[in-house]
Coordinates of C-alpha atoms in Angstrom, one line a residue:
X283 CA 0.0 0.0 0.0
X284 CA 1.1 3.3 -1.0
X285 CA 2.1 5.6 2.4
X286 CA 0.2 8.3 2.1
X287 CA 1.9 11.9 2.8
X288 CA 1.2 13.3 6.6
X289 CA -1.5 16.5 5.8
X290 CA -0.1 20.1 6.7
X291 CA -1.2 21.8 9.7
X292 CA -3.9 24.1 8.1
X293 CA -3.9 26.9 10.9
X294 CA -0.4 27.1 10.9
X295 CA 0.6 27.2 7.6
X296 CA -2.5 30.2 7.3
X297 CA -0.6 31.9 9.8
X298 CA 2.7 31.5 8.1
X299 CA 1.0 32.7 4.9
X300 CA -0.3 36.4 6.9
X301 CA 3.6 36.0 8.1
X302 CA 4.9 36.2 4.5
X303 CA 2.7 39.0 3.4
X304 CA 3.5 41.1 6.2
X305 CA 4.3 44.2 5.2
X306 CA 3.1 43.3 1.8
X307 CA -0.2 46.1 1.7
X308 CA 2.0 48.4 3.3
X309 CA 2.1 52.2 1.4
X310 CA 5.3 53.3 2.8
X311 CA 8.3 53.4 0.2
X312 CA 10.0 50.8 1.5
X313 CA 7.5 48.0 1.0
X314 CA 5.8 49.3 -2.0
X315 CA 8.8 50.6 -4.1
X316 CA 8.0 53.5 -5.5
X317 CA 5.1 54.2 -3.8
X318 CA 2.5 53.4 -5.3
X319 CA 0.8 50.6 -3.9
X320 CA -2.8 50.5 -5.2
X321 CA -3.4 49.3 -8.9
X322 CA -6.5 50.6 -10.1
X323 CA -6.8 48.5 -12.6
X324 CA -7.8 45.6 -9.8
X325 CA -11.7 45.9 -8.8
X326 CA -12.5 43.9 -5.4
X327 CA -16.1 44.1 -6.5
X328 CA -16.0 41.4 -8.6
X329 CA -14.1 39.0 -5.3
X330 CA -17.0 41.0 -2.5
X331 CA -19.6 38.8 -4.8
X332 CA -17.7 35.9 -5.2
X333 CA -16.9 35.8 -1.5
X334 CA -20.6 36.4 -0.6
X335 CA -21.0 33.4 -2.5
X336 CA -18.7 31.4 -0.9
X337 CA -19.7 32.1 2.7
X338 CA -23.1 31.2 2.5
X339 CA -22.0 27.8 1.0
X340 CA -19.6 27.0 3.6
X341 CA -21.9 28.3 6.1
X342 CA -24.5 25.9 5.1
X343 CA -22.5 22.9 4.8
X344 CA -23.0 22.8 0.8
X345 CA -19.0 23.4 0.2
X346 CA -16.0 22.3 1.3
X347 CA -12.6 24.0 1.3
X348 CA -11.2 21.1 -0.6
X349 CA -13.7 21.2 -3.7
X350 CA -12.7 24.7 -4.2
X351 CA -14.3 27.3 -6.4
X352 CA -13.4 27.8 -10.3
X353 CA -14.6 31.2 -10.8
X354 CA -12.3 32.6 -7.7
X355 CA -9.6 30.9 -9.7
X356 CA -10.9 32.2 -12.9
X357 CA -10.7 36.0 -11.7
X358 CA -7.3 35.4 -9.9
X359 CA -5.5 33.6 -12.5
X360 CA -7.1 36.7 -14.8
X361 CA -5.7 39.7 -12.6
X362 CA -2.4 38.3 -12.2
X363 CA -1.8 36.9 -15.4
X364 CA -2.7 40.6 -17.1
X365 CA 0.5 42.0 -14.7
X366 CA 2.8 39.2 -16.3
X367 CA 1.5 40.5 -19.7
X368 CA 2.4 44.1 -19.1
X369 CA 5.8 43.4 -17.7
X370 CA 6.8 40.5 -20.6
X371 CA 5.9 42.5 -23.8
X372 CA 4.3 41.3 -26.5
X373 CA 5.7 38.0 -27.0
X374 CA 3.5 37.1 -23.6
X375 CA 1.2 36.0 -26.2
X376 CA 2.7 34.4 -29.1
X377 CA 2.9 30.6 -29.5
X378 CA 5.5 28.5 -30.4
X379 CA 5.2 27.4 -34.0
X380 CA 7.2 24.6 -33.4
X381 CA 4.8 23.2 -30.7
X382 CA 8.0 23.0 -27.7
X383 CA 7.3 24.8 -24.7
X384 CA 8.2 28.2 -24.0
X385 CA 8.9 30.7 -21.3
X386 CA 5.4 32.8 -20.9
X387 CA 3.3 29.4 -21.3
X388 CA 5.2 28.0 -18.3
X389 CA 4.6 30.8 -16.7
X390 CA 1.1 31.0 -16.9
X391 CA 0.8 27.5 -16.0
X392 CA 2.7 28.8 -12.7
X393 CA 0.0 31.5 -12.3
X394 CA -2.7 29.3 -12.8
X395 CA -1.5 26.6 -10.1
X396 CA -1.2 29.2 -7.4
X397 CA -4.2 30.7 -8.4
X398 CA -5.9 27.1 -7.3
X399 CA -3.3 26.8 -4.3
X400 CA -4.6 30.5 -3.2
X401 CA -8.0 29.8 -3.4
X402 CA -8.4 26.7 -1.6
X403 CA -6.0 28.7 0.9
X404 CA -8.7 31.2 1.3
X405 CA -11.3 28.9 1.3
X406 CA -9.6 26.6 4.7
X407 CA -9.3 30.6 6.1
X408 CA -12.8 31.6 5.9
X409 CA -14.1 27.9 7.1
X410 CA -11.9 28.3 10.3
X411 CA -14.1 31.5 10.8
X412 CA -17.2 29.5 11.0
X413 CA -17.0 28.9 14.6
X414 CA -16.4 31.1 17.6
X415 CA -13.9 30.7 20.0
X416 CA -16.3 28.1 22.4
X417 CA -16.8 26.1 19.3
X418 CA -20.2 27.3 18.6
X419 CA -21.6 28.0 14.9
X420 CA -21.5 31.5 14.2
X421 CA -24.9 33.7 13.1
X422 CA -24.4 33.8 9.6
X423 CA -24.6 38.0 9.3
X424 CA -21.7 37.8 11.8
X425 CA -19.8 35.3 9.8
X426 CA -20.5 37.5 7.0
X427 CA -18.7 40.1 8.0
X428 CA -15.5 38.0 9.4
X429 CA -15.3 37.0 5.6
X430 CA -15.7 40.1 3.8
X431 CA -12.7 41.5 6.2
X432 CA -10.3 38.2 4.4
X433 CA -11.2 39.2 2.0
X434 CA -10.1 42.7 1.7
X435 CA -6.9 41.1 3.0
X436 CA -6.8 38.3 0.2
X437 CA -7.9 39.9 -2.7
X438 CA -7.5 43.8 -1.9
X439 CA -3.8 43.7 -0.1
X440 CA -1.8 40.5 -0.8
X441 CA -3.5 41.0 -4.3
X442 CA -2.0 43.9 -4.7
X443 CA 1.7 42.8 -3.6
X444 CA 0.8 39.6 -6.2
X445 CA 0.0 42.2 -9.0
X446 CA 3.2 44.1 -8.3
X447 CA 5.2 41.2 -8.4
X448 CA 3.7 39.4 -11.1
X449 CA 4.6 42.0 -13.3
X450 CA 8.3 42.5 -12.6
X451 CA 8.8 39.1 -12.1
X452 CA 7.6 38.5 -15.6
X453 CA 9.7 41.4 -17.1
X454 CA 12.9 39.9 -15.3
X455 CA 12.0 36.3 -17.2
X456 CA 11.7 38.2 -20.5
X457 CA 15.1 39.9 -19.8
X458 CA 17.1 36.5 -18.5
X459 CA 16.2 35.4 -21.8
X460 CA 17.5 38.1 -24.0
X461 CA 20.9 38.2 -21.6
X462 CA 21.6 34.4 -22.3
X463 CA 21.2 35.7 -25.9
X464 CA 24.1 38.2 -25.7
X465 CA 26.3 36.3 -22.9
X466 CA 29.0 36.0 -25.5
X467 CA 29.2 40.0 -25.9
X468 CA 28.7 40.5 -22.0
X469 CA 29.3 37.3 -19.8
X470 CA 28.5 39.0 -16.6
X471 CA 25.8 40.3 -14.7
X472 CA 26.1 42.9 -12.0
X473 CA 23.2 42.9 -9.1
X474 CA 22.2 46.7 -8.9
X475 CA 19.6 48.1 -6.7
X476 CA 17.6 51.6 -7.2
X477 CA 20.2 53.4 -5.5
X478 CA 17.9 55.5 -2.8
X479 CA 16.7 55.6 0.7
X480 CA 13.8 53.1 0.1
X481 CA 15.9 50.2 -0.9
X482 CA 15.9 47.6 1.5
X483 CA 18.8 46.7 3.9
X484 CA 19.4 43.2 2.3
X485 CA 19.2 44.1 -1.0
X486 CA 21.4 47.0 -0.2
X487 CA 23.8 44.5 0.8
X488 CA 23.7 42.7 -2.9
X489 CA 24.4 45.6 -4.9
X490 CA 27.3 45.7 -6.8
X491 CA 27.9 42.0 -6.9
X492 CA 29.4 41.0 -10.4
X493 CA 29.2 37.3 -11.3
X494 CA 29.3 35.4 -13.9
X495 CA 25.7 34.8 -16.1
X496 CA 25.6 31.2 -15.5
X497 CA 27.5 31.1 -11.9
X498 CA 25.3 29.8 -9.2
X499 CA 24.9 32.9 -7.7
X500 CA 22.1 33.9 -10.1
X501 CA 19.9 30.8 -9.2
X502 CA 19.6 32.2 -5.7
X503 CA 19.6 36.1 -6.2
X504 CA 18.3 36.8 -9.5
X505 CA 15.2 39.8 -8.9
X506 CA 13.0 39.9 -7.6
X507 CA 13.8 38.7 -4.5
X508 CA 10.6 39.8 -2.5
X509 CA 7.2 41.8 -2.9
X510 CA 7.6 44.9 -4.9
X511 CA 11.6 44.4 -5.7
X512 CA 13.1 47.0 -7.9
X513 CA 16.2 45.7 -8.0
X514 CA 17.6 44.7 -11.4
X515 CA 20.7 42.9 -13.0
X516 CA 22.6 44.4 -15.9
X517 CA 25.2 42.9 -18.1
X518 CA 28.8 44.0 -18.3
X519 CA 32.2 43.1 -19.1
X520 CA 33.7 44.2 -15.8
X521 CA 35.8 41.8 -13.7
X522 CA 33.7 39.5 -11.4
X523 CA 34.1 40.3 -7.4
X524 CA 34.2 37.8 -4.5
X525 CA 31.8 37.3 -1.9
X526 CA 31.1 34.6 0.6
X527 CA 28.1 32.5 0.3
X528 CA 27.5 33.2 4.1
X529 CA 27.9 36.8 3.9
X530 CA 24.8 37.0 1.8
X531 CA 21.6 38.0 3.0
X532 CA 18.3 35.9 2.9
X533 CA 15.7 36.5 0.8
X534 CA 11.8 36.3 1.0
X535 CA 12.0 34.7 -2.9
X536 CA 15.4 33.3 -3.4
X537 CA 15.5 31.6 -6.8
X538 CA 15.4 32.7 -10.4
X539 CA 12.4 33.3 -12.7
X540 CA 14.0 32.9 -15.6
X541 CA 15.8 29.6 -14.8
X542 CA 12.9 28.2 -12.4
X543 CA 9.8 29.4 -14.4
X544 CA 7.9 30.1 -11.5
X545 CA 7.2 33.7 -10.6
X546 CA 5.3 31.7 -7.3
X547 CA 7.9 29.2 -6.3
X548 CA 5.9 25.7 -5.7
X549 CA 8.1 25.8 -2.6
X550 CA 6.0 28.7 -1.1
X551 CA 3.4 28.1 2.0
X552 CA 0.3 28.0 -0.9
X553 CA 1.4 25.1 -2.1
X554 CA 2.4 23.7 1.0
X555 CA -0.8 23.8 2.3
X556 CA -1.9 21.8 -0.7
X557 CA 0.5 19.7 -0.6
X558 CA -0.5 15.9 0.7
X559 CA -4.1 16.9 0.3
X560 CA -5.4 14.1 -2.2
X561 CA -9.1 15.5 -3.0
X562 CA -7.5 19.4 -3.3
X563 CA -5.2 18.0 -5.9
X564 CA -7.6 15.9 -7.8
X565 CA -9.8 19.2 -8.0
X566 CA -7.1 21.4 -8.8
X567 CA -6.2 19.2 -11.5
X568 CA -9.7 19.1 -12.9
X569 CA -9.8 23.0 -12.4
X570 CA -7.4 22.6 -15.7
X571 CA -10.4 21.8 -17.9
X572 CA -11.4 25.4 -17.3
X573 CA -7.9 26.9 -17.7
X574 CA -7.3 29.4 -20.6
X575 CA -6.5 28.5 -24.1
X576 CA -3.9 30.0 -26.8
X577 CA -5.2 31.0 -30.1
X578 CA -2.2 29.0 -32.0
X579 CA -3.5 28.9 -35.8
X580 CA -5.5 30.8 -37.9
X581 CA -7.1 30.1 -41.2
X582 CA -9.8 31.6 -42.7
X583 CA -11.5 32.8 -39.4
X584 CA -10.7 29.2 -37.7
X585 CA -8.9 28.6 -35.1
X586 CA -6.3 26.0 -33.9
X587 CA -6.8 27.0 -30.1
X588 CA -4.4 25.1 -27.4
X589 CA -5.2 24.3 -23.8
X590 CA -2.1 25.1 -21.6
X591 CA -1.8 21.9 -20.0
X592 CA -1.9 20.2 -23.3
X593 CA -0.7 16.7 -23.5
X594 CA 2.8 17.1 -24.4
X595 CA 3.3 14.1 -25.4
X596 CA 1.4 13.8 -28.6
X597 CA 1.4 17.1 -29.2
X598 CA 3.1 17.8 -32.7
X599 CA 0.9 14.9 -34.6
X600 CA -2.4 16.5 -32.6
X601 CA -1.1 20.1 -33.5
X602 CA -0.7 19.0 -37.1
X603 CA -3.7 17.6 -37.4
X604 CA -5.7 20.1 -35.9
X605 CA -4.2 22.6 -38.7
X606 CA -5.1 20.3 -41.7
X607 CA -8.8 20.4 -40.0
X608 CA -9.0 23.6 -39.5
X609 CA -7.8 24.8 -43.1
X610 CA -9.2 22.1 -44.9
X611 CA -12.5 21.8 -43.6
X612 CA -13.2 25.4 -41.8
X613 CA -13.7 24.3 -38.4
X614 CA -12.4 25.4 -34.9
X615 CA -9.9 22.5 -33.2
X616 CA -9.4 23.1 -29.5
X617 CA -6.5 20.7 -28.1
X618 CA -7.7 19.6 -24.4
X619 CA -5.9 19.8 -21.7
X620 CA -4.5 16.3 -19.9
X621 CA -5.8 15.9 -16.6
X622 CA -3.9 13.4 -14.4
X623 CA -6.6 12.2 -12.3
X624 CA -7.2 8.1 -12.6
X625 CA -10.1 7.5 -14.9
X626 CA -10.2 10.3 -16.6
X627 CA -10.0 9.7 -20.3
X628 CA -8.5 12.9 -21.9
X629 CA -9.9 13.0 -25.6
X630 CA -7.6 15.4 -26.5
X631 CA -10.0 17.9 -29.3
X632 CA -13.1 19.6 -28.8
X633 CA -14.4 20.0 -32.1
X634 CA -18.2 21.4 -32.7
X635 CA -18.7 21.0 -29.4
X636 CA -18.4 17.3 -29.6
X637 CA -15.1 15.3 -27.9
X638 CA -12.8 13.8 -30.6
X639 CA -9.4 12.3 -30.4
X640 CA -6.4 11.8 -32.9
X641 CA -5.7 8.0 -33.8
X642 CA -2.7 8.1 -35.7
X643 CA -0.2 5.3 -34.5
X644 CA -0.2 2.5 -36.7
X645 CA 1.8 0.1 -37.6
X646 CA 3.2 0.3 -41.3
X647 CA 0.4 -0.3 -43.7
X648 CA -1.8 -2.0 -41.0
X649 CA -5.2 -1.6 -41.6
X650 CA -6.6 -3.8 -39.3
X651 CA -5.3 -1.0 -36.8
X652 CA -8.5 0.6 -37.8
X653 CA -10.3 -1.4 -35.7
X654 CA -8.5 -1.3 -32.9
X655 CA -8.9 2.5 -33.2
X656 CA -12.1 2.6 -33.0
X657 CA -12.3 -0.1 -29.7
X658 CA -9.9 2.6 -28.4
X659 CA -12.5 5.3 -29.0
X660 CA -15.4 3.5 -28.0
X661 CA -13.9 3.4 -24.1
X662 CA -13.4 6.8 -24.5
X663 CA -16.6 7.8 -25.1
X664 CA -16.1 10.1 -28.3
X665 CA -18.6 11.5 -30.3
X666 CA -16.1 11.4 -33.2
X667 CA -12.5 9.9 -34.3
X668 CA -10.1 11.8 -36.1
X669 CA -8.0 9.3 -38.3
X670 CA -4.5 10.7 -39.7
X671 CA -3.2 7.9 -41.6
X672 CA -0.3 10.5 -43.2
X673 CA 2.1 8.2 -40.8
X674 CA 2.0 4.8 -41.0
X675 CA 0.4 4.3 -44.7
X676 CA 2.7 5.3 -48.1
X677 CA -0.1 4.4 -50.4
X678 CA -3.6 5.0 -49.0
X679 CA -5.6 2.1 -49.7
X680 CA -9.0 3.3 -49.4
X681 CA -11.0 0.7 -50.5
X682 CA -9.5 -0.9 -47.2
X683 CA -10.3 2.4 -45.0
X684 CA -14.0 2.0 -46.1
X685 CA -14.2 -2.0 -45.6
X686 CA -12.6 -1.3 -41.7
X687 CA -14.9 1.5 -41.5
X688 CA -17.9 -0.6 -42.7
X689 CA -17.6 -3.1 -39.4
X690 CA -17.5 -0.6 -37.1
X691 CA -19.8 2.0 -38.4
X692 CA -23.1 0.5 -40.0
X693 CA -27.0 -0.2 -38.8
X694 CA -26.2 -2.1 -36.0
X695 CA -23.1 -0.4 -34.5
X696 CA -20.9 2.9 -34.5
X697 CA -24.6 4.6 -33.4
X698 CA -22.4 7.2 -31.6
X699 CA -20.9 8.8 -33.7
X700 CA -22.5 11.7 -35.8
X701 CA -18.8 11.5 -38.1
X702 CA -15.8 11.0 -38.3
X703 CA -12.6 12.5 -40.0
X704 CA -9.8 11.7 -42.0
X705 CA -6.3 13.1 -42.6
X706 CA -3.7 11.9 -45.3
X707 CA -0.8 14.4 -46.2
X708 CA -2.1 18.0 -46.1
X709 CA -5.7 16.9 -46.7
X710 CA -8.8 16.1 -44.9
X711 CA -12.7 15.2 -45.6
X712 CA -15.4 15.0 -43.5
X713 CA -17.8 12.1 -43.6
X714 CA -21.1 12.0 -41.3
X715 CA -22.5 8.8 -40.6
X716 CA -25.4 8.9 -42.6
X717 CA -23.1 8.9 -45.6
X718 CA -21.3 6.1 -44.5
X719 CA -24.5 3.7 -44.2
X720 CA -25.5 5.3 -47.7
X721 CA -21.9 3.8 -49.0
X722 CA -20.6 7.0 -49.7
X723 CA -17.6 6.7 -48.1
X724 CA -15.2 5.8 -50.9
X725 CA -16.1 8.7 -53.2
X726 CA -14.9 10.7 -49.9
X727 CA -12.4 9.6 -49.0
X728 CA -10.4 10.1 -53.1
X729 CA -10.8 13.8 -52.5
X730 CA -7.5 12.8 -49.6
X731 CA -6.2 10.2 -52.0
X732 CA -6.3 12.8 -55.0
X733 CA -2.6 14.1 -55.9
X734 CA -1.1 12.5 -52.8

């Protein structure tokens, strides 16, 4: 039997959390940088309902902390993510063409984890408020207020700080990349702060360090290194300088954005608290069915639009696919996300609002694989197959296709599925089930075979 991880202590690791954003919603220069602590581009209204909300179910027994809440998530992974925007530039939202990962999409990935990690933080917070300090059940109007006071704290103050952070943490990702770019002209990096009475004592203490770009220094004490950092690095040619490891300060976020891709390190008391948990992490996984998509093709007004938790795996044949469909046959593709929860059966499109998944793996010029395919699809419940034979077949034989098709999809069997579609090379046909049972299959499926 699998030993199952000992659960945090939830009250302490809350407190721990208020520890960590103290001084966080301050307005004095020295915890808000240059002053300015409130965005005004962050409305609380939206989080006073969502809150409202939220109390009344915990309050009545019809929610749990653990089960979460996905439009709390929604409107946090939503403020923060627009500060990473504004402090990576435009390439924030740009998708790689050749379907590897990149910086800003592990990033948001980041953003959208703590987002989860933050609300079911705030959920634990407000259910520890349901009872006074004899144990009794609060009066729900005084409960009320109790929660609408976290949240001003959550999603006013440490919102803020988040915001703040978010931003430069994003810019200082966006720059670590351009300095590996030009390490050869400049191969070190010099740790400079601001420069004024505002900077904080530790940081103070950094500036001036020269080292080299890729010396171990930078993983630890690359900015920024705690709500509303200014500090910055620049590159120079200058000789490197010397300092003792145990000379240097600590730091509230010691690590490196660029290098880590986290702008919320995983090692931070939000995910802590998760941590061990299994039904938050089942629902936090399953949150990713509702996490944002990238618009990552375009043809003709359709669009190839890709989850961020994609399955990684299959991704270039899906990706390809999905861009034949999409110019071929005029249709929206969106690639699913891949949710790790047992049982779950990731189809991996979304087309016309009906669940679909690539079967492209066969073996050379198999065509009973066909079949197989489609027992494959039938346990995943689709509504349609996509078939790409571009792979496995150098001459189409599609008076095969259409006899494999024929035993799966006729009167008595294949009743679920409204179509299905096929790939070869840079074409692709639709074909619905009605003209398969009225053998029209073959005169189809030439219009792939054509030229190829």
């Amino acid at each position: 039997m699998k030993k199952k991880k000992p659960e945090p202590d939830v009250s302490a690791i809350l407190k721990e959390i208020t520890a960590t954003y103290h001084g966080a919603d301050c307005t004095c220069g020295m915890c808000s940088g240059s002053g300015a602590a409130t965005i005004e581009a962050l409305s609380i209204g939206q989080y006073e309902k969502l809150i409202d909300t939220i109390a009344k179910q915990l309050h009545e027994g019809t929610l749990k902390p653990e089960q979460l809440n996905q439009e709390l998530i929604t409107e946090t992974y939503n403020d923060i993510a627009k500060a990473a925007k504004q402090g990576y530039g435009k390439e924030w939202t740009s998708f790689p063409a050749d379907g590897k990962g990149s910086l800003p999409a592990e990033l948001k990935k980041n953003i959208y984890a703590f987002s989860g990690v933050k609300t079911y933080a705030q959920l634990e917070a407000i259910n520890e408020l349901l009872y006074d300090k004899d144990g009794k059940l609060r009066p729900y109007n005084e409960f009320e207020v109790l929660a609408r006071k976290h949240n001003r704290q959550y999603n006013k103050n440490y919102l803020q700080a988040e915001y703040q952070t978010a931003r430069t943490a994003a810019q200082m990702a966006e720059k670590w990349e351009r300095l590996q770019e030009s390490k050869h002209l400049f191969p070190n990096l010099k740790y400079q702060t601001v420069g004024d009475d505002r900077v904080r004592a530790d940081h103070e203490r950094l500036d001036g360090i020269i080292k080299p770009i890729d010396d171990s220094f930078w993983s630890k004490y690359y900015p920024p290194l705690d709500w509303r950092c200014r500090c910055d690095v620049v590159a120079t040619a200058e000789p490197i300088n010397q300092y003792k490891e145990e000379d240097l300060p600590p730091v509230q976020f010691k690590g490196n954005v660029g290098k880590d891709k986290e702008i919320f390190t995983r090692k931070g008391n939000f995910f802590k608290l998760a941590a061990g948990k299994e039904n938050v992490q089942r629902n936090m996984e399953l949150s990713k069915l509702n996490a944002p998509y990238e618009t990552a093709f375009k043809s003709g007004g359709k669009k190839v639009q890709v989850s961020l938790f994609k399955d990684e795996e299959d991704f270039e044949q899906n990706y390809n696919a999905a861009m034949v469909l999409a110019d071929q046959l005029a249709i929206d593709v969106f690639i699913r996300p891949h949710i790790n929860v047992d049982g779950h059966k990731n189809p991996e499109y979304l087309i016309n609002n009906k669940l679909s998944d690539l079967k492209w793996k066969f073996k050379t010029d198999n065509y009973k694989g066909i079949s197989n395919a489609f027992n494959a699809a039938k346990k995943q419940d689709l509504e349609s197959i996509v078939f790409d034979f571009s792979y496995a077949f150098k001459n189409l034989d599609i008076e095969k296709v259409k006899d494999a098709v024929a035993m799966k999809v006729n009167a008595n069997s294949g009743k679920r599925y409204e179509g299905l579609y096929f790939i070869y090379g840079s074409k692709a046909v639709y074909v619905t089930r009605e003209e398969i049972l009225n053998n029209q299959l073959l005169e189809k499926l030439k219009t792939i075979k054509a030229d190829s």
